[in-house]
Amino acid sequence: MAEQNLKKKQTKKKIYQALIKLSKTKFIRDVTVSELCRTAAINRSTFYLHYQDIDDLILELGEGNIHFFVESVKDKKLSPSTIDLSGNQTVFIDYKDLVETIKHAENEKEVVMMLLGKHGDPHFATELKNAIRDLLSYFLQDYYPQLKSKFPNVPDDYLAIILFDTSAEIILYWIEKGMQETPEKISEIISAARIVGPISLL
C-alpha cells in the first residue's frame, strides 16, 4: 500500500510539473490531455486513472492548496477572551504556527504561481481571497458583537472589508510577487497589519 501511494504521488507530481511547463506558453485550460501526457511522459490511461479531464486536474490543484492553507490555520486557532482595540496585539494564532502554514505555500510555489499567473485560472485568486476572508471571519466570529459595537454606523459588508481585506491582500500580493520575502517576514508583516491596521487607526 505504501509503495502504491508513493507511485501515485510521483505520477501526480509528473502531471503537475508537465502542466507548469506547458503554462509557460499557453493557458492551462487550453492544454489538452494528449500534450500533457507527452510532456509528462505518461500514457493517457495513466492520466485518466487520476483525473477525468484537465479541468478536474486544475480544480484539484486549486482547491487542494486552498483547503490545506485554511484547515492548517483553523487547527491552530487560539481563543483570547477579548480583542484589544487600543493598538496592542491580539493573538489569534501562534506566530510559529503561522510561519509553518505559510511555508507550505512556499513549498507549493510553482503550482500556486501557475494558477495565479497570466496563463492560470482566473477564478483562483478570487477563490483564494474569499477563503482567506472566510478564515479571518472564523477567527473573529466570537468577537463580532464587540467589533460591531465600535463601528455602529458601518454596514456589515463594509466592516468585513475593514476587518479582513488587508491580510488577504497581503498574502495575495506576496504570492503574485513570487514569494520573494521569507515566510517569517510575511508573517511579521501580517502581524504588523493587525496592530496598525484600520481598527487601530479609526
CSV table of C-alpha atoms in Angstrom, one decimal:
chain,number,residue,atom,x,y,z
A,1,MET,CA,0.0,0.0,0.0
A,2,ALA,CA,2.8,2.4,0.9
A,3,GLU,CA,4.6,1.7,-2.4
A,4,GLN,CA,1.3,2.2,-4.3
A,5,ASN,CA,0.7,5.5,-2.6
A,6,LEU,CA,4.3,6.6,-3.4
A,7,LYS,CA,3.9,5.7,-7.1
A,8,LYS,CA,0.6,7.6,-7.2
A,9,LYS,CA,2.2,10.7,-5.6
A,10,GLN,CA,5.2,10.5,-8.1
A,11,THR,CA,2.8,10.3,-11.0
A,12,LYS,CA,0.8,13.2,-9.9
A,13,LYS,CA,4.0,15.2,-9.4
A,14,LYS,CA,4.9,14.5,-13.0
A,15,ILE,CA,1.5,15.7,-14.2
A,16,TYR,CA,1.8,18.9,-12.1
A,17,GLN,CA,5.2,19.6,-13.5
A,18,ALA,CA,4.1,19.0,-17.0
A,19,LEU,CA,1.2,21.4,-16.6
A,20,ILE,CA,3.5,24.0,-15.1
A,21,LYS,CA,5.8,23.7,-18.1
A,22,LEU,CA,3.0,24.0,-20.6
A,23,SER,CA,1.6,27.0,-18.8
A,24,LYS,CA,4.7,29.0,-19.8
A,25,THR,CA,3.3,29.3,-23.3
A,26,LYS,CA,-0.4,28.7,-23.2
A,27,PHE,CA,-3.5,29.0,-20.9
A,28,ILE,CA,-3.7,26.0,-18.7
A,29,ARG,CA,-7.4,25.4,-19.6
A,30,ASP,CA,-6.3,25.2,-23.3
A,31,VAL,CA,-3.8,22.3,-22.5
A,32,THR,CA,-5.0,19.0,-24.0
A,33,VAL,CA,-4.7,15.6,-22.2
A,34,SER,CA,-2.6,14.4,-25.1
A,35,GLU,CA,0.1,17.1,-24.9
A,36,LEU,CA,0.1,16.9,-21.1
A,37,CYS,CA,0.8,13.2,-21.3
A,38,ARG,CA,3.5,13.7,-23.9
A,39,THR,CA,5.2,16.3,-21.7
A,40,ALA,CA,4.8,14.2,-18.6
A,41,ALA,CA,5.9,11.0,-20.4
A,42,ILE,CA,2.9,9.0,-19.3
A,43,ASN,CA,0.1,7.2,-21.0
A,44,ARG,CA,-3.3,8.7,-21.4
A,45,SER,CA,-4.7,5.8,-19.5
A,46,THR,CA,-2.5,6.7,-16.6
A,47,PHE,CA,-3.8,10.3,-16.6
A,48,TYR,CA,-7.4,9.1,-16.5
A,49,LEU,CA,-6.7,6.9,-13.5
A,50,HIS,CA,-6.3,10.1,-11.6
A,51,TYR,CA,-8.4,12.8,-13.3
A,52,GLN,CA,-11.5,13.0,-15.5
A,53,ASP,CA,-10.0,15.8,-17.6
A,54,ILE,CA,-7.8,18.9,-17.4
A,55,ASP,CA,-10.5,20.9,-15.6
A,56,ASP,CA,-10.6,18.2,-12.9
A,57,LEU,CA,-6.8,18.5,-12.5
A,58,ILE,CA,-6.9,22.3,-12.2
A,59,LEU,CA,-9.8,22.0,-9.7
A,60,GLU,CA,-7.7,19.6,-7.5
A,61,LEU,CA,-4.7,21.9,-7.6
A,62,GLY,CA,-6.7,25.0,-6.7
A,63,GLU,CA,-9.0,23.5,-4.1
A,64,GLY,CA,-6.2,21.4,-2.6
A,65,ASN,CA,-3.9,24.3,-1.8
A,66,ILE,CA,-6.7,26.5,-0.5
A,67,HIS,CA,-8.1,23.7,1.7
A,68,PHE,CA,-4.7,22.9,3.2
A,69,PHE,CA,-4.0,26.5,4.0
A,70,VAL,CA,-7.4,27.2,5.6
A,71,GLU,CA,-7.6,24.0,7.6
A,72,SER,CA,-4.0,24.2,8.8
A,73,VAL,CA,-4.6,27.7,10.2
A,74,LYS,CA,-8.0,26.8,11.6
A,75,ASP,CA,-6.5,23.9,13.6
A,76,LYS,CA,-4.1,26.4,15.3
A,77,LYS,CA,-6.8,28.8,16.4
A,78,LEU,CA,-6.3,30.4,19.8
A,79,SER,CA,-9.2,31.9,21.8
A,80,PRO,CA,-8.3,35.2,23.5
A,81,SER,CA,-11.0,36.3,26.0
A,82,THR,CA,-11.4,39.6,24.2
A,83,ILE,CA,-10.0,41.8,21.4
A,84,ASP,CA,-7.7,44.7,22.4
A,85,LEU,CA,-8.6,47.6,20.2
A,86,SER,CA,-6.2,50.0,21.8
A,87,GLY,CA,-3.4,49.2,19.3
A,88,ASN,CA,-1.9,46.3,21.2
A,89,GLN,CA,-1.7,42.9,19.5
A,90,THR,CA,-4.4,40.4,20.0
A,91,VAL,CA,-3.1,36.9,19.1
A,92,PHE,CA,-5.4,34.5,17.3
A,93,ILE,CA,-2.7,32.1,16.1
A,94,ASP,CA,0.7,31.4,17.4
A,95,TYR,CA,3.4,33.1,15.3
A,96,LYS,CA,5.4,29.9,14.7
A,97,ASP,CA,2.2,28.1,13.5
A,98,LEU,CA,1.5,30.9,11.1
A,99,VAL,CA,5.1,30.6,9.7
A,100,GLU,CA,4.7,26.8,9.2
A,101,THR,CA,1.5,27.2,7.3
A,102,ILE,CA,3.0,29.9,5.1
A,103,LYS,CA,6.0,27.6,4.5
A,104,HIS,CA,3.6,25.1,2.9
A,105,ALA,CA,2.5,27.8,0.4
A,106,GLU,CA,6.2,28.4,-0.3
A,107,ASN,CA,6.7,24.7,-1.0
A,108,GLU,CA,3.8,24.7,-3.4
A,109,LYS,CA,5.1,27.9,-5.0
A,110,GLU,CA,5.3,26.7,-8.6
A,111,VAL,CA,1.8,25.4,-8.6
A,112,VAL,CA,0.3,28.5,-6.9
A,113,MET,CA,2.2,30.8,-9.2
A,114,MET,CA,0.9,28.9,-12.2
A,115,LEU,CA,-2.7,29.2,-11.0
A,116,LEU,CA,-2.3,32.9,-10.4
A,117,GLY,CA,-0.1,33.6,-13.5
A,118,LYS,CA,-1.2,35.2,-16.8
A,119,HIS,CA,-1.9,31.7,-18.2
A,120,GLY,CA,-3.5,30.4,-15.0
A,121,ASP,CA,-7.0,30.0,-13.6
A,122,PRO,CA,-8.8,33.4,-13.4
A,123,HIS,CA,-11.0,32.2,-10.6
A,124,PHE,CA,-8.2,31.0,-8.3
A,125,ALA,CA,-7.2,34.5,-7.0
A,126,THR,CA,-10.9,35.3,-6.2
A,127,GLU,CA,-11.4,31.9,-4.5
A,128,LEU,CA,-8.2,32.2,-2.5
A,129,LYS,CA,-9.1,35.7,-1.3
A,130,ASN,CA,-12.6,34.6,-0.4
A,131,ALA,CA,-11.1,31.6,1.5
A,132,ILE,CA,-8.8,33.9,3.5
A,133,ARG,CA,-11.7,36.3,4.3
A,134,ASP,CA,-13.8,33.3,5.5
A,135,LEU,CA,-10.8,32.2,7.6
A,136,LEU,CA,-10.5,35.5,9.2
A,137,SER,CA,-14.2,35.6,9.8
A,138,TYR,CA,-13.9,32.2,11.5
A,139,PHE,CA,-11.3,33.7,13.8
A,140,LEU,CA,-13.3,36.7,14.7
A,141,GLN,CA,-16.8,35.3,14.8
A,142,ASP,CA,-16.9,35.1,18.6
A,143,TYR,CA,-15.9,38.8,18.9
A,144,TYR,CA,-18.1,40.2,16.1
A,145,PRO,CA,-20.5,41.9,18.5
A,146,GLN,CA,-17.6,43.7,20.2
A,147,LEU,CA,-16.2,44.8,16.9
A,148,LYS,CA,-19.6,45.8,15.5
A,149,SER,CA,-20.2,48.0,18.6
A,150,LYS,CA,-17.1,50.0,17.7
A,151,PHE,CA,-18.5,50.8,14.2
A,152,PRO,CA,-22.2,51.1,14.8
A,153,ASN,CA,-22.8,53.1,11.6
A,154,VAL,CA,-20.7,50.8,9.3
A,155,PRO,CA,-22.8,48.3,7.3
A,156,ASP,CA,-21.7,44.6,7.7
A,157,ASP,CA,-20.3,44.3,4.1
A,158,TYR,CA,-18.0,47.3,4.6
A,159,LEU,CA,-17.0,46.2,8.0
A,160,ALA,CA,-15.9,42.9,6.5
A,161,ILE,CA,-13.6,44.8,4.1
A,162,ILE,CA,-12.1,46.8,7.0
A,163,LEU,CA,-11.6,43.6,9.1
A,164,PHE,CA,-10.5,41.1,6.6
A,165,ASP,CA,-9.2,42.5,3.3
A,166,THR,CA,-5.8,43.8,4.5
A,167,SER,CA,-4.5,40.4,5.5
A,168,ALA,CA,-6.0,38.8,2.4
A,169,GLU,CA,-4.4,41.3,0.1
A,170,ILE,CA,-1.0,41.0,1.8
A,171,ILE,CA,-1.0,37.2,1.2
A,172,LEU,CA,-2.2,37.5,-2.4
A,173,TYR,CA,0.4,40.3,-3.2
A,174,TRP,CA,3.2,38.2,-1.7
A,175,ILE,CA,2.2,35.3,-3.9
A,176,GLU,CA,1.9,37.4,-7.0
A,177,LYS,CA,5.3,38.9,-6.4
A,178,GLY,CA,6.8,35.4,-6.4
A,179,MET,CA,7.0,34.9,-2.7
A,180,GLN,CA,10.2,36.9,-2.5
A,181,GLU,CA,10.0,37.5,1.2
A,182,THR,CA,10.6,34.6,3.6
A,183,PRO,CA,7.6,33.1,5.4
A,184,GLU,CA,9.0,34.6,8.6
A,185,LYS,CA,9.0,38.1,7.1
A,186,ILE,CA,5.5,37.9,5.6
A,187,SER,CA,4.2,36.6,9.0
A,188,GLU,CA,5.7,39.7,10.6
A,189,ILE,CA,4.0,41.9,8.0
A,190,ILE,CA,0.6,40.3,8.7
A,191,SER,CA,1.1,40.6,12.4
A,192,ALA,CA,2.1,44.3,12.0
A,193,ALA,CA,-1.1,44.9,9.9
A,194,ARG,CA,-3.2,43.6,12.8
A,195,ILE,CA,-1.6,46.1,15.1
A,196,VAL,CA,-1.6,49.2,12.9
A,197,GLY,CA,-4.4,48.4,10.6
A,198,PRO,CA,-7.8,50.1,10.2
A,199,ILE,CA,-9.1,49.1,13.6
A,200,SER,CA,-6.3,50.9,15.5
A,201,LEU,CA,-6.3,53.9,13.2
A,202,LEU,CA,-10.1,54.7,13.4
